mmCIF file of C-alpha atoms in Angstrom:
data_model
loop_
_atom_site.group_PDB
_atom_site.id
_atom_site.type_symbol
_atom_site.label_atom_id
_atom_site.label_comp_id
_atom_site.label_asym_id
_atom_site.label_seq_id
_atom_site.Cartn_x
_atom_site.Cartn_y
_atom_site.Cartn_z
ATOM 1 C CA LEU A 3 -0.029 0.006 0.001
ATOM 2 C CA LEU A 4 2.662 2.474 1.053
ATOM 3 C CA ALA A 5 5.022 1.298 -1.810
ATOM 4 C CA GLY A 6 2.466 2.237 -4.458
ATOM 5 C CA ALA A 7 1.325 5.475 -2.973
ATOM 6 C CA TRP A 8 4.123 7.542 -4.493
ATOM 7 C CA ALA A 9 3.567 5.952 -7.846
ATOM 8 C CA LEU A 10 -0.173 6.861 -7.730
ATOM 9 C CA LEU A 11 0.580 10.359 -6.620
ATOM 10 C CA SER A 12 3.222 10.818 -9.372
ATOM 11 C CA ALA A 13 0.811 9.605 -11.993
ATOM 12 C CA GLY A 14 -1.950 11.953 -10.814
ATOM 13 C CA GLU A 15 -4.215 9.020 -9.745
ATOM 14 C CA THR A 16 -4.435 10.306 -6.086
ATOM 15 C CA SER A 17 -4.079 13.495 -4.214
ATOM 16 C CA ILE A 18 -1.568 14.711 -1.695
ATOM 17 C CA ALA A 19 -4.467 14.966 0.845
ATOM 18 C CA SER A 20 -5.204 11.286 0.259
ATOM 19 C CA THR A 21 -1.567 10.386 0.634
ATOM 20 C CA VAL A 22 -1.353 12.233 3.916
ATOM 21 C CA SER A 23 -4.538 10.565 5.131
ATOM 22 C CA LEU A 24 -2.981 7.183 4.237
ATOM 23 C CA LEU A 25 0.192 8.114 6.224
ATOM 24 C CA ARG A 26 -2.015 9.123 9.266
ATOM 25 C CA ALA A 27 -3.349 5.706 9.386
ATOM 26 C CA PHE A 28 0.064 4.389 10.389
ATOM 27 C CA HIS A 29 0.352 6.645 13.531
ATOM 28 C CA GLY A 30 1.872 4.580 16.322
ATOM 29 C CA GLU A 31 3.254 1.994 13.932
ATOM 30 C CA GLN A 32 6.247 0.197 15.399
ATOM 31 C CA ARG A 33 7.145 -2.398 12.902
ATOM 32 C CA ARG A 34 10.517 -1.555 11.365
ATOM 33 C CA ILE A 35 9.769 -2.469 7.700
ATOM 34 C CA VAL A 36 6.468 -0.463 7.728
ATOM 35 C CA VAL A 37 8.090 2.566 9.473
ATOM 36 C CA GLU A 38 10.942 2.535 6.891
ATOM 37 C CA ALA A 39 8.264 2.576 4.182
ATOM 38 C CA VAL A 40 6.513 5.476 5.933
ATOM 39 C CA VAL A 41 9.776 7.488 6.144
ATOM 40 C CA ASP A 42 10.634 6.837 2.563
ATOM 41 C CA LEU A 43 7.129 8.139 1.480
ATOM 42 C CA LEU A 44 7.573 11.190 3.766
ATOM 43 C CA GLY A 45 10.950 11.720 2.103
ATOM 44 C CA ARG A 46 9.394 11.890 -1.273
ATOM 45 C CA LEU A 47 6.620 14.159 -0.079
ATOM 46 C CA ASP A 48 9.266 16.418 1.376
ATOM 47 C CA GLU A 49 10.647 17.025 -2.184
ATOM 48 C CA ILE A 50 7.405 18.506 -3.362
ATOM 49 C CA THR A 51 6.071 20.229 -0.349
ATOM 50 C CA PRO A 52 5.679 24.049 -0.942
ATOM 51 C CA GLU A 53 7.359 26.314 1.693
ATOM 52 C CA ALA A 54 3.894 27.597 2.741
ATOM 53 C CA ASP A 55 2.926 23.919 3.689
ATOM 54 C CA ARG A 56 6.161 23.013 5.274
ATOM 55 C CA PRO A 57 5.128 23.646 9.013
ATOM 56 C CA ALA A 58 2.139 21.352 8.513
ATOM 57 C CA PHE A 59 4.267 18.746 6.844
ATOM 58 C CA GLU A 60 6.961 18.845 9.601
ATOM 59 C CA LYS A 61 4.222 18.455 12.172
ATOM 60 C CA LEU A 62 2.955 15.385 10.378
ATOM 61 C CA VAL A 63 6.437 13.829 10.556
ATOM 62 C CA ARG A 64 6.724 14.590 14.308
ATOM 63 C CA ASP A 65 3.209 13.229 14.986
ATOM 64 C CA LEU A 66 3.952 10.001 13.136
ATOM 65 C CA LEU A 67 7.466 9.356 14.593
ATOM 66 C CA HIS A 68 7.479 10.662 18.028
ATOM 67 C CA PRO A 69 5.855 7.566 19.531
ATOM 68 C CA ILE A 70 8.786 5.460 18.350
ATOM 69 C CA VAL A 71 11.431 7.695 19.871
ATOM 70 C CA ALA A 72 9.245 7.915 23.044
ATOM 71 C CA ARG A 73 9.495 4.069 23.331
ATOM 72 C CA LEU A 74 13.136 3.517 22.185
ATOM 73 C CA GLY A 75 14.894 6.737 23.137
ATOM 74 C CA TRP A 76 18.390 7.359 21.858
ATOM 75 C CA SER A 77 19.841 4.131 23.163
ATOM 76 C CA PRO A 78 18.606 0.933 24.751
ATOM 77 C CA ASP A 79 17.515 1.165 28.418
ATOM 78 C CA PRO A 80 20.052 -0.749 30.481
ATOM 79 C CA ARG A 81 17.243 -2.631 32.171
ATOM 80 C CA ALA A 82 15.953 -3.569 28.638
ATOM 81 C CA LYS A 83 19.328 -4.857 27.767
ATOM 82 C CA LYS A 84 19.309 -7.275 30.690
ATOM 83 C CA GLU A 85 15.794 -8.375 29.781
ATOM 84 C CA CYS A 86 16.874 -8.790 26.157
ATOM 85 C CA ALA A 87 19.428 -11.412 27.046
ATOM 86 C CA ARG A 88 16.575 -13.718 26.082
ATOM 87 C CA CYS A 89 15.683 -11.699 23.012
ATOM 88 C CA SER A 90 16.748 -12.673 19.498
ATOM 89 C CA THR A 91 19.524 -10.630 17.787
ATOM 90 C CA ALA A 92 17.064 -9.817 14.978
ATOM 91 C CA SER A 93 14.703 -8.142 17.480
ATOM 92 C CA THR A 94 17.545 -5.899 18.920
ATOM 93 C CA ASP A 95 18.738 -5.106 15.454
ATOM 94 C CA ASP A 96 15.224 -4.173 14.376
ATOM 95 C CA ASP A 97 15.018 -1.726 17.266
ATOM 96 C CA ASN A 98 18.304 -0.190 16.435
ATOM 97 C CA LEU A 99 17.395 0.310 12.803
ATOM 98 C CA LEU A 100 13.972 1.607 13.838
ATOM 99 C CA ARG A 101 15.494 4.080 16.267
ATOM 100 C CA THR A 102 17.977 5.380 13.510
ATOM 101 C CA ALA A 103 15.214 5.852 10.921
ATOM 102 C CA ALA A 104 12.860 7.808 13.349
ATOM 103 C CA LEU A 105 15.537 10.025 14.830
ATOM 104 C CA GLU A 106 17.041 10.968 11.441
ATOM 105 C CA ALA A 107 13.658 11.671 9.967
ATOM 106 C CA LEU A 108 12.546 13.689 12.941
ATOM 107 C CA ALA A 109 15.714 15.752 12.693
ATOM 108 C CA THR A 110 15.611 16.359 9.017
ATOM 109 C CA LEU A 111 12.054 15.903 7.582
ATOM 110 C CA GLY A 112 10.385 16.927 10.883
ATOM 111 C CA ASN A 113 12.800 19.749 11.758
ATOM 112 C CA ASP A 114 12.531 18.609 15.415
ATOM 113 C CA ARG A 115 14.550 21.082 17.398
ATOM 114 C CA VAL A 116 14.651 18.728 20.474
ATOM 115 C CA VAL A 117 16.187 15.948 18.472
ATOM 116 C CA GLN A 118 18.601 18.277 16.675
ATOM 117 C CA ARG A 119 19.789 19.672 20.019
ATOM 118 C CA ALA A 120 20.177 16.242 21.508
ATOM 119 C CA ALA A 121 22.178 15.059 18.397
ATOM 120 C CA ARG A 122 24.604 18.020 18.696
ATOM 121 C CA GLU A 123 25.188 17.454 22.349
ATOM 122 C CA ARG A 124 25.819 13.784 21.902
ATOM 123 C CA ALA A 125 27.971 14.454 18.889
ATOM 124 C CA ASP A 126 30.124 17.048 20.748
ATOM 125 C CA LEU A 127 30.590 14.531 23.626
ATOM 126 C CA PHE A 128 31.493 11.756 21.271
ATOM 127 C CA LEU A 129 34.062 13.837 19.462
ATOM 128 C CA ARG A 130 35.605 14.815 22.776
ATOM 129 C CA GLY A 131 35.958 11.077 23.661
ATOM 130 C CA ASP A 132 33.263 10.820 26.335
ATOM 131 C CA LYS A 133 32.889 7.181 27.289
ATOM 132 C CA ASP A 134 29.295 7.586 28.284
ATOM 133 C CA VAL A 135 28.402 7.907 24.536
ATOM 134 C CA SER A 136 28.652 4.603 22.803
ATOM 135 C CA PRO A 137 30.288 4.294 19.404
ATOM 136 C CA GLU A 138 26.928 3.425 17.826
ATOM 137 C CA ASN A 139 25.096 6.300 19.483
ATOM 138 C CA GLY A 140 27.956 8.717 18.787
ATOM 139 C CA GLN A 141 28.047 7.846 15.139
ATOM 140 C CA LEU A 142 24.331 8.205 14.769
ATOM 141 C CA ALA A 143 24.511 11.591 16.502
ATOM 142 C CA LEU A 144 27.224 12.722 14.132
ATOM 143 C CA ARG A 145 25.143 12.064 11.041
ATOM 144 C CA ILE A 146 22.104 13.787 12.622
ATOM 145 C CA ALA A 147 23.933 16.771 13.860
ATOM 146 C CA ALA A 148 25.694 17.263 10.614
ATOM 147 C CA HIS A 149 22.466 18.165 8.715
ATOM 148 C CA HIS A 150 22.209 21.447 10.668
ATOM 149 C CA GLY A 151 25.758 21.534 11.600
ATOM 150 C CA ASP A 152 28.256 24.519 11.426
ATOM 151 C CA ARG A 153 31.779 24.880 10.401
ATOM 152 C CA ALA A 154 33.116 24.026 13.857
ATOM 153 C CA LEU A 155 31.349 20.643 13.681
ATOM 154 C CA PHE A 156 32.571 20.017 10.067
ATOM 155 C CA ASP A 157 36.116 20.691 11.145
ATOM 156 C CA ALA A 158 35.905 18.281 14.124
ATOM 157 C CA ILE A 159 34.323 15.566 12.048
ATOM 158 C CA GLU A 160 37.009 16.092 9.293
ATOM 159 C CA LYS A 161 39.775 15.597 11.918
ATOM 160 C CA ARG A 162 38.104 12.516 13.094
ATOM 161 C CA VAL A 163 38.104 11.032 9.571
ATOM 162 C CA PHE A 164 41.827 11.474 9.244
ATOM 163 C CA ALA A 165 42.522 10.222 12.804
ATOM 164 C CA SER A 166 40.234 7.224 12.736
ATOM 165 C CA THR A 167 41.859 3.738 12.868
ATOM 166 C CA ALA A 168 38.654 1.671 12.963
ATOM 167 C CA SER A 169 36.951 1.275 9.737
ATOM 168 C CA THR A 170 33.419 1.642 11.109
ATOM 169 C CA ASP A 171 34.420 4.928 12.844
ATOM 170 C CA ARG A 172 36.009 6.351 9.678
ATOM 171 C CA THR A 173 33.038 5.306 7.580
ATOM 172 C CA ALA A 174 30.535 6.976 9.983
ATOM 173 C CA ALA A 175 32.675 10.194 9.991
ATOM 174 C CA VAL A 176 32.906 10.303 6.119
ATOM 175 C CA THR A 177 29.188 9.743 5.884
ATOM 176 C CA ALA A 178 28.567 12.541 8.400
ATOM 177 C CA LEU A 179 30.806 14.901 6.297
ATOM 178 C CA ALA A 180 28.466 14.367 3.288
ATOM 179 C CA SER A 181 25.290 14.891 5.533
ATOM 180 C CA PHE A 182 25.761 18.643 5.988
ATOM 181 C CA ASP A 183 22.912 20.621 4.396
ATOM 182 C CA ASP A 184 24.924 23.805 4.359
ATOM 183 C CA PRO A 185 25.846 24.271 0.712
ATOM 184 C CA ALA A 186 29.352 25.600 1.363
ATOM 185 C CA LEU A 187 30.232 22.796 3.801
ATOM 186 C CA LEU A 188 28.733 20.157 1.524
ATOM 187 C CA ARG A 189 30.818 21.386 -1.414
ATOM 188 C CA ARG A 190 33.801 21.357 0.931
ATOM 189 C CA ALA A 191 33.108 17.681 1.746
ATOM 190 C CA LEU A 192 32.693 16.814 -1.991
ATOM 191 C CA GLU A 193 35.938 18.599 -2.816
ATOM 192 C CA LEU A 194 37.783 16.100 -0.572
ATOM 193 C CA ALA A 195 36.853 13.445 -3.276
ATOM 194 C CA THR A 196 39.241 14.993 -5.608
ATOM 195 C CA THR A 197 42.198 14.887 -3.229
ATOM 196 C CA GLU A 198 44.437 12.250 -1.670
ATOM 197 C CA LYS A 199 43.100 13.130 1.819
ATOM 198 C CA LEU A 200 40.204 10.585 1.272
ATOM 199 C CA ARG A 201 40.718 6.973 0.354
ATOM 200 C CA LEU A 202 38.986 5.876 -2.771
ATOM 201 C CA SER A 203 36.999 3.467 -0.533
ATOM 202 C CA ASP A 204 35.579 6.485 1.284
ATOM 203 C CA LEU A 205 33.792 7.669 -1.861
ATOM 204 C CA ARG A 206 31.463 4.703 -1.529
ATOM 205 C CA TYR A 207 29.993 6.421 1.459
ATOM 206 C CA LEU A 208 30.599 10.155 0.593
ATOM 207 C CA LEU A 209 28.974 10.278 -2.781
ATOM 208 C CA PRO A 210 25.641 8.476 -2.165
ATOM 209 C CA THR A 211 25.142 10.532 0.984
ATOM 210 C CA ALA A 212 25.803 13.765 -0.895
ATOM 211 C CA PHE A 213 23.322 12.753 -3.578
ATOM 212 C CA ARG A 214 20.501 12.366 -1.229
ATOM 213 C CA PRO A 215 17.192 13.961 -2.376
ATOM 214 C CA ARG A 216 17.603 17.271 -0.510
ATOM 215 C CA THR A 217 21.095 18.012 -1.792
ATOM 216 C CA GLU A 218 21.314 16.090 -5.078
ATOM 217 C CA LYS A 219 20.970 19.188 -7.196
ATOM 218 C CA LEU A 220 23.832 20.886 -5.366
ATOM 219 C CA ALA A 221 25.922 17.729 -5.544
ATOM 220 C CA PHE A 222 25.325 17.397 -9.313
ATOM 221 C CA ALA A 223 26.175 21.032 -9.982
ATOM 222 C CA TRP A 224 29.488 20.449 -8.200
ATOM 223 C CA LEU A 225 30.179 17.295 -10.161
ATOM 224 C CA GLU A 226 29.444 19.170 -13.492
ATOM 225 C CA GLY A 227 32.150 21.709 -12.598
ATOM 226 C CA ARG A 228 34.612 19.212 -11.139
ATOM 227 C CA TRP A 229 34.210 16.207 -13.435
ATOM 228 C CA ASP A 230 37.746 16.373 -14.832
ATOM 229 C CA ALA A 231 39.265 16.334 -11.272
ATOM 230 C CA VAL A 232 36.930 13.408 -10.375
ATOM 231 C CA GLU A 233 37.869 11.587 -13.561
ATOM 232 C CA LYS A 234 41.517 11.910 -12.738
ATOM 233 C CA ARG A 235 41.105 10.619 -9.198
ATOM 234 C CA VAL A 236 38.665 7.765 -9.674
ATOM 235 C CA PRO A 237 39.797 4.585 -11.618
ATOM 236 C CA ARG A 238 38.017 4.193 -14.918
ATOM 237 C CA ALA A 239 36.482 0.878 -13.698
ATOM 238 C CA ALA A 240 34.704 2.776 -10.831
ATOM 239 C CA LEU A 241 33.517 5.858 -12.859
ATOM 240 C CA GLY A 242 30.458 4.046 -13.961
ATOM 241 C CA ARG A 243 29.425 3.709 -10.326
ATOM 242 C CA VAL A 244 29.876 7.537 -9.883
ATOM 243 C CA VAL A 245 27.649 8.029 -12.940
ATOM 244 C CA GLY A 246 25.025 5.728 -11.393
ATOM 245 C CA ILE A 247 24.969 7.531 -8.125
ATOM 246 C CA ALA A 248 24.831 10.969 -9.756
ATOM 247 C CA SER A 249 22.072 9.863 -12.204
ATOM 248 C CA ARG A 250 19.457 9.263 -9.578
ATOM 249 C CA THR A 251 16.891 11.881 -9.501
ATOM 250 C CA CYS A 252 13.127 12.110 -9.103
ATOM 251 C CA SER A 253 12.471 15.016 -11.589
ATOM 252 C CA SER A 254 12.325 14.589 -15.321
ATOM 253 C CA GLU A 255 14.069 17.890 -15.793
ATOM 254 C CA GLY A 256 16.941 16.634 -13.597
ATOM 255 C CA ALA A 257 17.076 13.412 -15.437
ATOM 256 C CA ASP A 258 17.224 15.074 -18.825
ATOM 257 C CA ARG A 259 20.082 17.278 -17.664
ATOM 258 C CA ARG A 260 22.094 14.380 -16.333
ATOM 259 C CA ARG A 261 21.518 12.304 -19.417
ATOM 260 C CA ALA A 262 22.829 15.266 -21.558
ATOM 261 C CA PHE A 263 25.911 15.639 -19.361
ATOM 262 C CA PHE A 264 26.847 11.921 -19.184
ATOM 263 C CA ALA A 265 25.849 10.905 -22.672
ATOM 264 C CA PRO A 266 29.266 11.885 -24.328
ATOM 265 C CA LYS A 267 31.156 10.445 -21.363
ATOM 266 C CA THR A 268 29.451 7.039 -21.029
ATOM 267 C CA PRO A 269 31.033 5.502 -24.199
ATOM 268 C CA GLN A 270 34.510 6.326 -22.789
ATOM 269 C CA LEU A 271 33.665 4.304 -19.730
ATOM 270 C CA GLU A 272 32.617 1.151 -21.500
#
């Protein structure tokens, strides 16, 4: 039902009002797979929501997802951990993924200031090495805080990328660098892709994150201007993947522009 809602809306076979009514029917939903589908549909609606309607849309996001965070919080309750010694690993993993989806959507799509502040506080503690913030929780906080982050946070995360010895920590920091919504900071993150400061393996996380719906236009504009530098840095065998990542767009206008840009370059990659 949720999976087909966007297709129906795009085809003009249903209205935004009907789609919102469908979403409201999932208030209080706690099943991870269903919630992820709800968040995906909310993300698509975010792309077409006029500024005048944004406060109402953000409230819808908060109404739908607050119950999840109210139950799960930012991290598992220590008492729940003890009780969950008898739980399946799949159940624990589901809660972790559900927590991540809800918190990230609340901070970005829902513009939830409480979640944003909590993320920044945890991110700052994590970057200072506070042991009370677990690696998993700190890495999640970095990604969420980055969306509304400033230059000081960017600088701190960039330092963490270069200082990281654990692959999971480095991957989380690289992903956080590409999660900034500030245009200047996102361009700065993308520019790292053309330098030796980042490993080629880091680009697997940097580029897909930068080409998320909210920032894909900015990321593509950067790629248009810096294609020669990217082509020099990325091995020919991997350039096709870059093209694939950059070609994802929901608008027909955007798709036409990218086809026109990549068409003369694609034969060279074959």
